[in-house]
Short mmCIF file of C-alpha atoms in Angstrom, two decimals:
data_model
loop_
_atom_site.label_atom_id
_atom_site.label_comp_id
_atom_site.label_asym_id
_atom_site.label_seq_id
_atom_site.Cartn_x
_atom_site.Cartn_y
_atom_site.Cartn_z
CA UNK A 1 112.87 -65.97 -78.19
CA UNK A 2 111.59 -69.62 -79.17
CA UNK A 3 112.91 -70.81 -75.76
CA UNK A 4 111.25 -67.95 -74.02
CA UNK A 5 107.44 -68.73 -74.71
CA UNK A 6 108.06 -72.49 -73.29
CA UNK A 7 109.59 -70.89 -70.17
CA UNK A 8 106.97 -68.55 -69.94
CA UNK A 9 103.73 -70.94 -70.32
CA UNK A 10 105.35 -73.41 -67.84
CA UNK A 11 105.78 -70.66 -65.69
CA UNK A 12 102.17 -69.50 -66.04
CA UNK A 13 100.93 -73.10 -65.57
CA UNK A 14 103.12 -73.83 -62.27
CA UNK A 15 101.68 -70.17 -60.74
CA UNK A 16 98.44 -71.19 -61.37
CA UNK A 17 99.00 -74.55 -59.67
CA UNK A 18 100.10 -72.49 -56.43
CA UNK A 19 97.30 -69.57 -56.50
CA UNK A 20 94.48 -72.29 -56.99
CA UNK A 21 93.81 -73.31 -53.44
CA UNK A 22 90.56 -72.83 -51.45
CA UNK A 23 89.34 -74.02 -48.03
CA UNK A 24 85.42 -74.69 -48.03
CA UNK A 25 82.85 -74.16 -45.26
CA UNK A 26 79.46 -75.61 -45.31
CA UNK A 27 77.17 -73.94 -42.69
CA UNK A 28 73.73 -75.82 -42.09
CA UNK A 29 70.81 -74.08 -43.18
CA UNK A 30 69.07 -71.67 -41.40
CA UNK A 31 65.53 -72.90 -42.70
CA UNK A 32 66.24 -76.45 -41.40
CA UNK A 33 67.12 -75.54 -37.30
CA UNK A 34 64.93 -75.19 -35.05
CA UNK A 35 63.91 -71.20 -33.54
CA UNK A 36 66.42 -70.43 -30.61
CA UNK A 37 64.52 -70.09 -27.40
CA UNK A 38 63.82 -66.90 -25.91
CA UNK A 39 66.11 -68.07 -22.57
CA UNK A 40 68.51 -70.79 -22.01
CA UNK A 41 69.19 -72.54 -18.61
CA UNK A 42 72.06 -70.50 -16.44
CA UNK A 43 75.12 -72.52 -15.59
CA UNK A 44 74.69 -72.77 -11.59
CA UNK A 45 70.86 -73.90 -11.63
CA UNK A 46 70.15 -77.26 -10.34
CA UNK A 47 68.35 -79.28 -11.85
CA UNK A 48 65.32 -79.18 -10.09
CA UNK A 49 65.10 -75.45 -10.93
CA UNK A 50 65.37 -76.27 -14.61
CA UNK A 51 62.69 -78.63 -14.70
CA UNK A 52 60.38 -76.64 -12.75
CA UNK A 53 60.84 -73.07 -14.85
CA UNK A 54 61.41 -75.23 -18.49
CA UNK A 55 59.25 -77.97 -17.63
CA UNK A 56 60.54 -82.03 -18.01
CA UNK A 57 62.48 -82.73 -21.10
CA UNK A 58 61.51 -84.36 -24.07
CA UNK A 59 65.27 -87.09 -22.88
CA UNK A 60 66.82 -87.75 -20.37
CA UNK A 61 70.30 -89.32 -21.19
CA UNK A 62 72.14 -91.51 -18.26
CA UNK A 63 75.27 -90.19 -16.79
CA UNK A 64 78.35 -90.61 -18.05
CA UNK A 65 82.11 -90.23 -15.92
CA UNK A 66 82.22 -90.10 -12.34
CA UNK A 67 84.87 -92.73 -12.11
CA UNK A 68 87.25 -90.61 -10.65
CA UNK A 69 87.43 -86.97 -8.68
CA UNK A 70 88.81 -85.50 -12.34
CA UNK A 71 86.10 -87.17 -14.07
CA UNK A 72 82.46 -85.87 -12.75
CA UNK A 73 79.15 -87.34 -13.52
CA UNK A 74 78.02 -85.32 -16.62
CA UNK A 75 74.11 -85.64 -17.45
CA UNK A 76 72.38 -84.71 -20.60
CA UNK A 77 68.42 -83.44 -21.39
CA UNK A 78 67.15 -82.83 -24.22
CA UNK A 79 64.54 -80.37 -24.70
CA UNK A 80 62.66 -79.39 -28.12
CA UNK A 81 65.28 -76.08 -29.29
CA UNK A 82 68.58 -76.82 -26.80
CA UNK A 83 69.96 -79.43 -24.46
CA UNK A 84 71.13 -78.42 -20.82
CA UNK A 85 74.49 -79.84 -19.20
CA UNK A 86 74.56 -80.94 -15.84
CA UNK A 87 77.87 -81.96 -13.65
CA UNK A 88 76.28 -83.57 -10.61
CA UNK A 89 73.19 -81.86 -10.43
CA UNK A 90 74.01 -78.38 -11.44
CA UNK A 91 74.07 -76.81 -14.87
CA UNK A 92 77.40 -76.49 -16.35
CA UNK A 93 76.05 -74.96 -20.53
CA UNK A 94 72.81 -74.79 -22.44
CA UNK A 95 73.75 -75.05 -26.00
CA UNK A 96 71.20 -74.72 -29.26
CA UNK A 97 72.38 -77.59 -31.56
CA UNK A 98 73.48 -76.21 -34.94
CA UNK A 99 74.28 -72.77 -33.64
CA UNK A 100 77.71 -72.43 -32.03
CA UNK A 101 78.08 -69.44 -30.31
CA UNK A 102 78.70 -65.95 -31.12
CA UNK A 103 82.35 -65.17 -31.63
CA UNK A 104 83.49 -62.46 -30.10
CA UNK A 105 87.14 -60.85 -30.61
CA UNK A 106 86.68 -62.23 -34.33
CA UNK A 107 89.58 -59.57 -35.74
CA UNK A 108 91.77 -61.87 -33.33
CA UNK A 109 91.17 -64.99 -35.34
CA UNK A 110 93.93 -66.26 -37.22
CA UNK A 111 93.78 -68.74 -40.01
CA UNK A 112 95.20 -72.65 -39.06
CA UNK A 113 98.72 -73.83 -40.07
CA UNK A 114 98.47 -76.11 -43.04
CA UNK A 115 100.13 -79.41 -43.07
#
C-alpha cells in the first residue's frame, strides 16, 4: 500500500502535465476598428470606376511586381474603412483591415497538426 500512494500522486502529477494545454486567440477589439462600409469595391471595376463612385483615396501606394507575365503589377489605395486591390487597373479584393472575412463551411474546419 505504501508504494501505491507514490505511484498514484506521480501518476496524478504526469496526467495533469498532459491535460494542461491550451492554444490562445487574441481578436482585436471591436471598439478600436473602424465601422465597415455600407459597400465595398467589386473585383472587375477599373479603377477609374472606383474613384469616381468612392471618390480619390486618402493613399495611393506604387505598384509592386510586374517583372514577369506570372508576376502582375499589383496596386494598393487606401481609403478611410477598407483598401481596394488592383492587378493592372482592375480590382482584384476590397478588404476591411481587422475584419477577415466571414467563414463559411465553419463545421468543416479542422484543428492544425501540432509539431
Amino acid at each position: 500500500m505504501t508504494l501505491l500512494k507514490p505511484a498514484l500522486t506521480f501518476s496524478f502529477i504526469l496526467a495533469l502535465g498532459f491535460t494542461a494545454q491550451a492554444d490562445n486567440v487574441v481578436m482585436p477589439a471591436q471598439a478600436s476598428q473602424a465601422p465597415a462600409p455600407a459597400s465595398l469595391p467589386s473585383k472587375g471595376q477599373t479603377m477609374a470606376e472606383v474613384a469616381r463612385h468612392f471618390g480619390e483615396p486618402q493613399q495611393k501606394h506604387a505598384a509592386v511586381g510586374g517583372d514577369a507575365p506570372t508576376h502582375p503589377p499589383i496596386t494598393r489605395w487606401d481609403y478611410a474603412a477598407f483598401s481596394v486591390f488592383f492587378e493592372h487597373s482592375h480590382v482584384v479584393d476590397a478588404v476591411v483591415p481587422g475584419r477577415p472575412p466571414e467563414i463559411y463551411h465553419a463545421e468543416q474546419l479542422q484543428q492544425a497538426a501540432s509539431k
